[in-house]
XYZ file of C-alpha atoms in Angstrom:
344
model
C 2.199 -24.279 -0.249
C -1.485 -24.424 -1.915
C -2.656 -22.254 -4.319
C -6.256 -22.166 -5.147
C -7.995 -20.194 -7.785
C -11.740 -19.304 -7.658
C -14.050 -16.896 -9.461
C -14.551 -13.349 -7.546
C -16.865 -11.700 -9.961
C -17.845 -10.487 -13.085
C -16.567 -7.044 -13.958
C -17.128 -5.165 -17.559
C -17.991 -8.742 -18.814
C -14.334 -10.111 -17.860
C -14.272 -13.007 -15.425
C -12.194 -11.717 -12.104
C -10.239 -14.344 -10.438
C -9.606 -14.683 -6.778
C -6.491 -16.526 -5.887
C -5.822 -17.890 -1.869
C -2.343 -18.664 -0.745
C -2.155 -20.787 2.162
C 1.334 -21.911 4.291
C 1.479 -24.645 6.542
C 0.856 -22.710 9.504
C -2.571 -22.346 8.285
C -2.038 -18.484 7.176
C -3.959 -17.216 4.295
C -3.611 -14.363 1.705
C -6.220 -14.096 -0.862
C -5.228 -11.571 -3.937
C -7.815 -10.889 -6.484
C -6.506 -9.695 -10.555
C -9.123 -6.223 -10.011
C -6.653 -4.123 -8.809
C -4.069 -6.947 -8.165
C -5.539 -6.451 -4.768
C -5.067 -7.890 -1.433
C -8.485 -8.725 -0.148
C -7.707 -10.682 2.847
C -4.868 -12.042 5.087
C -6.084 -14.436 7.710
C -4.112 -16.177 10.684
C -5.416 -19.603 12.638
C -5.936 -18.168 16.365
C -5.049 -20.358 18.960
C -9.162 -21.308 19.080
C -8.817 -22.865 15.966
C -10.516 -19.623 14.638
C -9.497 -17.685 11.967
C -8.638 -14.128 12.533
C -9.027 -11.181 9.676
C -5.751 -9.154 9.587
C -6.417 -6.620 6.941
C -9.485 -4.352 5.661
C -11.199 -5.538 2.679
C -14.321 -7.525 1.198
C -15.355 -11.085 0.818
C -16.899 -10.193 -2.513
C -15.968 -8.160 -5.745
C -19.573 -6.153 -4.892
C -17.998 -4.636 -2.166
C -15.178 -2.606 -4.386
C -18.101 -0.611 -6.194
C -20.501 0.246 -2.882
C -21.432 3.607 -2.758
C -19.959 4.327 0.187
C -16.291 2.620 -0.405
C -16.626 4.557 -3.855
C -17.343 7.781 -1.535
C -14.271 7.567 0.713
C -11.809 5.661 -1.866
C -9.559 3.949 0.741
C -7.924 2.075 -1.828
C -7.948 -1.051 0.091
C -4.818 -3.515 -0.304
C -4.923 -2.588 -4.213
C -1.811 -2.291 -5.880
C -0.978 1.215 -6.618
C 0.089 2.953 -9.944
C 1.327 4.113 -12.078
C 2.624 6.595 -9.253
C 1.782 6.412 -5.344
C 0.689 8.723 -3.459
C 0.435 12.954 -4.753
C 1.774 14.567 -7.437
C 1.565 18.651 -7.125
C -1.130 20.120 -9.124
C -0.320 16.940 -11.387
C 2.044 18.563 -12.841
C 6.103 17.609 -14.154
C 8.946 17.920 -16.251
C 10.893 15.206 -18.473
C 13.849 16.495 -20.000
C 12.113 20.115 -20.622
C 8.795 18.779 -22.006
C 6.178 19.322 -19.087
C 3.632 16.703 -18.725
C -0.283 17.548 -16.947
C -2.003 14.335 -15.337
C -5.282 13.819 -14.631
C -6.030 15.549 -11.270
C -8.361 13.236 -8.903
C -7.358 14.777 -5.176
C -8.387 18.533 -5.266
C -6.038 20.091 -7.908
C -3.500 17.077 -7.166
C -2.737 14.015 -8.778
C -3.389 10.911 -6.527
C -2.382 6.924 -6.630
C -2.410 7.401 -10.605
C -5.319 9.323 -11.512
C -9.014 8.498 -12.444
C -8.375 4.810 -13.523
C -5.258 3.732 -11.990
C -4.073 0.366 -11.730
C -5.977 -0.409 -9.054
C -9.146 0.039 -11.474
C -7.976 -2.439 -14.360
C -7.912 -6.479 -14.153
C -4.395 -7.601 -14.464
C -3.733 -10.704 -16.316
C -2.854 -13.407 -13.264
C -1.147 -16.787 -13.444
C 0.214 -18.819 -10.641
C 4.124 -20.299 -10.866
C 5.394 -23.395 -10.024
C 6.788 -22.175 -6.302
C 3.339 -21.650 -5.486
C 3.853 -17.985 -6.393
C 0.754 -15.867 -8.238
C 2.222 -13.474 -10.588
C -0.391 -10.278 -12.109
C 0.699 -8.329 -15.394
C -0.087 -5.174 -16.811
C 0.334 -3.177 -19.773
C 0.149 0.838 -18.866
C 0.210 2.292 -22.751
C 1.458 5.514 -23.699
C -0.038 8.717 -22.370
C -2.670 6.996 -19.948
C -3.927 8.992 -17.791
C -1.367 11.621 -18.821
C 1.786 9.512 -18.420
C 4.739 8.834 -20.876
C 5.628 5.571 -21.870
C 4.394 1.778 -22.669
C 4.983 0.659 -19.154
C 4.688 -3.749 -18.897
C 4.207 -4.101 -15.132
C 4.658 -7.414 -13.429
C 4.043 -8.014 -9.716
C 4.240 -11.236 -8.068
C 2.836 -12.074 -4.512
C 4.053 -15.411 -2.574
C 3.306 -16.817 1.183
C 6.265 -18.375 2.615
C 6.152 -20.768 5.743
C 7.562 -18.168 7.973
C 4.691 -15.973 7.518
C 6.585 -13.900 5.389
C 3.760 -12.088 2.164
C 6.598 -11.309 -0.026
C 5.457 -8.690 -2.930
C 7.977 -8.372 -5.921
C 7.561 -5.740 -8.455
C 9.388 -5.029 -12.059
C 8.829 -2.913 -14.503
C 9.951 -1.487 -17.696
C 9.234 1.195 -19.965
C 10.115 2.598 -23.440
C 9.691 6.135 -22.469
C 11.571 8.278 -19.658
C 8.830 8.158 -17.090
C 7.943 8.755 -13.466
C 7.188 5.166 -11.280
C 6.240 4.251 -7.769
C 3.928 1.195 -7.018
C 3.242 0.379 -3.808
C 0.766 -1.877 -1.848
C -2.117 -0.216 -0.122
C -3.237 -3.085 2.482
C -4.268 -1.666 6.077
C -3.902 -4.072 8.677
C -4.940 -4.429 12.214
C -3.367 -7.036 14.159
C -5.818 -6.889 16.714
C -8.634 -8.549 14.447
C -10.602 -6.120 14.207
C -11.830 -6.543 17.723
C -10.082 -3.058 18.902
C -8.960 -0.064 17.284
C -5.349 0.194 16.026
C -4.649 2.381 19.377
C -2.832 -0.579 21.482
C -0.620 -1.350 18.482
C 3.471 -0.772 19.419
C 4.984 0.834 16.754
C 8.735 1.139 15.584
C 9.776 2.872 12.514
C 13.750 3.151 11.635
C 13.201 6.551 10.387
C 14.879 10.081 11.192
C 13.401 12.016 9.277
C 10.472 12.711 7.218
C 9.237 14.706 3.686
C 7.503 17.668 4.980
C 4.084 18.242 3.182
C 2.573 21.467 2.452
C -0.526 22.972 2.728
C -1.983 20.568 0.071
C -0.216 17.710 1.869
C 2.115 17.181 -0.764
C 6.077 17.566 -0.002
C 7.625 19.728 -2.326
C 11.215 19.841 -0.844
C 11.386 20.462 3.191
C 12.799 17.390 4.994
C 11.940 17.243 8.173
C 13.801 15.920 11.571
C 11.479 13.909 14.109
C 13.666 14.711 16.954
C 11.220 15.727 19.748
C 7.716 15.161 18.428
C 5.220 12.552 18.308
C 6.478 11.133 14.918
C 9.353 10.216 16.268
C 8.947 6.505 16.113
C 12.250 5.177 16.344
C 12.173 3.336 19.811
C 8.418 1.675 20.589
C 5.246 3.522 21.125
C 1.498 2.997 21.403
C -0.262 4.635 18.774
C -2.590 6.042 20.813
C -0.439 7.958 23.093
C 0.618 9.599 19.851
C -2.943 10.494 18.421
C -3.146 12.569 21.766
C -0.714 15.279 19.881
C -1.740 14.895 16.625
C -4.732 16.647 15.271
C -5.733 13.753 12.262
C -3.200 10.695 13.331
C -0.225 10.038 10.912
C -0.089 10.381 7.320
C 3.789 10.950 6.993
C 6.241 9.463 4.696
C 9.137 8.417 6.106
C 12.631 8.209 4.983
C 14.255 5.243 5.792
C 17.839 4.915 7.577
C 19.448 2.554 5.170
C 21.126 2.361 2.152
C 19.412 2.671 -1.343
C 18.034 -0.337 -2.483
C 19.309 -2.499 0.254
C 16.753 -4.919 1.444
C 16.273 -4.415 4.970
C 13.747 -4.579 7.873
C 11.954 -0.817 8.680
C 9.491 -0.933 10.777
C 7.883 -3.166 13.317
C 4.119 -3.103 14.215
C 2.695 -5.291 17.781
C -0.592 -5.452 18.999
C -0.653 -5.135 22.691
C -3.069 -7.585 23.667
C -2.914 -10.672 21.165
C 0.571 -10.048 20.254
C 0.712 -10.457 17.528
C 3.640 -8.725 15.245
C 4.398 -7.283 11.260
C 7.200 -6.794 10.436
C 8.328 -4.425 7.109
C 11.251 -5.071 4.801
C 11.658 -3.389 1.971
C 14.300 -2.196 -0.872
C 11.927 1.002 -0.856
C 13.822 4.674 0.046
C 10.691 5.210 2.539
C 7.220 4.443 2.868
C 3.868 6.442 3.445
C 2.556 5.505 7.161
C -1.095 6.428 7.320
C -3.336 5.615 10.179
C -6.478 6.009 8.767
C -8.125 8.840 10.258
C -9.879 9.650 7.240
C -11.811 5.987 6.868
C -14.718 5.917 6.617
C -16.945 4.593 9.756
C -19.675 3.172 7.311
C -17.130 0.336 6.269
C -17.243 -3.011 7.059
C -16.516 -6.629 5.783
C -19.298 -8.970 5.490
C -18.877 -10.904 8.804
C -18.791 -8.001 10.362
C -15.317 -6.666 10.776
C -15.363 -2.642 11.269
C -13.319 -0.774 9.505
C -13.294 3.396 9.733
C -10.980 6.207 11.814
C -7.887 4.223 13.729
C -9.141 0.726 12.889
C -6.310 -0.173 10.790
C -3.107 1.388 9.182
C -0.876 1.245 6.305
C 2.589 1.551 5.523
C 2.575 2.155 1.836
C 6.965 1.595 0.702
C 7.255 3.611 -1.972
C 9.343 5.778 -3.736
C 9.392 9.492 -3.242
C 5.498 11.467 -3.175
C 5.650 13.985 -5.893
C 9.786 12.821 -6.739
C 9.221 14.152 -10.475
C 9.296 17.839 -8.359
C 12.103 16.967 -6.141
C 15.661 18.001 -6.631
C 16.117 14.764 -4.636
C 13.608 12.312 -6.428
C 14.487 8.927 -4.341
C 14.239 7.261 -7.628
C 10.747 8.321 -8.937
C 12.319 8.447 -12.560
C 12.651 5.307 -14.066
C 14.546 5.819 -17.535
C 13.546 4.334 -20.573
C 15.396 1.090 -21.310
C 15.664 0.259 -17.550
C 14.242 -2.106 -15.495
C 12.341 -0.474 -12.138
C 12.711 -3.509 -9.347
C 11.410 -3.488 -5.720
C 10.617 -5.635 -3.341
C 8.729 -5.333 0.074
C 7.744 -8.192 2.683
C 5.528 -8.576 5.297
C 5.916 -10.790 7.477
C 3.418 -11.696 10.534
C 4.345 -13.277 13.847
């Protein structure tokens, strides 16, 4: 395994670091510490070419365009302190209610104004080739209770396998759900995410409301397009959905088990991902809402069913859940989950 480590960019005066993970098999995952991001996973084709697998930028320059700021895609950052909505940002610990900063009409999104995806994490890599990024979340940011020490760790095995790791502990009762927001397109980039197979081990999903946030309903996919339990192409399914999927899912397996979810093929290279994760369920969006207007710098085109993401998580808005799927994390304890990717 070779780790390299490279300056990205300079950002607030603080050096940010881009580390590149490369396997035997010639795969590549660089992570940068600005967001503990994901800015590129690349595979050797069989042209001896390499082939871009996920949206992001060559450059730190391309996190603060105009129009990435604009549409706020959150490319392969990691996300905290809490994925995905919170209603009217909004909850209650142990009778004391909490407000958040709002950041998603009167919701509270992927941790508010300057989540973690914002801050430069303090990197190192291990001795297993490993590159570990740490954080310290302090009391009341962004509206949240607790000192929260966040570590994540990313590795590249030799099967292919991204393996992301994340712990966590607090001194505070406090809610908790990080997640990793890559969007990938096993095509590479040369066709829209339409041809890709997908299978999700999934019954079920949290129904949102009109705010897209789910705030209790579960509901069955028995009959409908999100039914994704046996293989279809995505784009037979955009053909009965008005905007594509942006469901969370609610995974057929027991709670905290590590096990594969969810299996994604492109039709004409293909080329496979497969998801395992310890995570209750995970947030598949297909990126309807992307923004045409982005691109890498060699070209690759990102914007509406270009790539997807399938964001393991625990529950959206589980502070306001009877059932939370562990969006709680107690003070004292130590929040551990693990999710890996692994391409074929």
């Amino acid at each position: 395994m070779l780790t390299t480590n490279n300056e990205f960019g300079i950002h607030q005066g603080q050096r940010v670091a881009l580390y590149t993970l490369e396997n035997t098999n010639g795969m590549q995952v660089k992570i940068t510490n600005y967001g503990a991001t994901i800015t590129s996973i690349s595979v050797l084709h069989s042209d001896g070419k390499r082939k871009e697998l996920a949206c992001g930028f060559d450059t730190l320059d391309g996190y603060f365009g105009e129009d990435y700021k604009a549409n706020a895609p959150y490319f392969g950052c990691t996300v905290g302190r809490f994925a995905s909505r919170i209603k009217d940002g909004k909850f209650n610990i142990d009778g004391q209610e909490y407000t958040l900063a709002v950041n998603n009409g009167s919701n509270h999104l992927h941790g508010g104004l300057v989540g973690f995806d914002k801050k430069i994490w303090q990197a190192a890599s291990n001795e297993n080739g490993s590159v570990s990024m740490s954080l310290t979340s302090p009391h009341m940011e962004e509206g949240y209770p607790g000192e929260v020490h966040i570590k994540v760790t990313f590795k590249l095995t030799d099967d292919n396998e991204i393996v992301i790791q994340y712990e966590a502990t607090t001194d505070r009762t406090t809610p908790l759900s990080l997640t990793n927001h890559t969007y990938f397109n096993l095509s590479g980039f040369e066709q829209s995410i339409e041809n890709h197979i997908t299978q999700i081990d999934a019954a079920e999903f949290l129904q949102p409301d009109e705010d897209n946030v789910p705030v209790g309903e579960v509901a069955k996919v028995d009959g409908t397009a999100t039914d994704l339990r046996e293989n279809k192409r995505l784009g037979d399914c955009f053909e009965q959905m008005e905007t594509g999927f942006e469901h969370y899912y609610t995974f057929d397996k027991a709670a905290d088990e590590l096990a594969k979810v969810a299996t994604f093929k492109d039709s004409e290279s293909g080329r496979t991902l497969e998801v395992s994760t310890t995570e209750p369920g995970a947030l598949f969006y297909t990126g309807y809402f992307t923004s045409d207007k982005l691109q890498r710098e060699n070209g690759d085109q990102y914007g509406r069913y270009r790539a997807f993401c399938f964001e393991t998580s625990r529950y959206p808005n589980g502070p306001n859940l009877e059932d939370q799927g562990g969006a709680i994390t107690q003070a004292g304890e130590t929040y551990q989950s693990t999710t890996i990717f692994k391409i074929q």
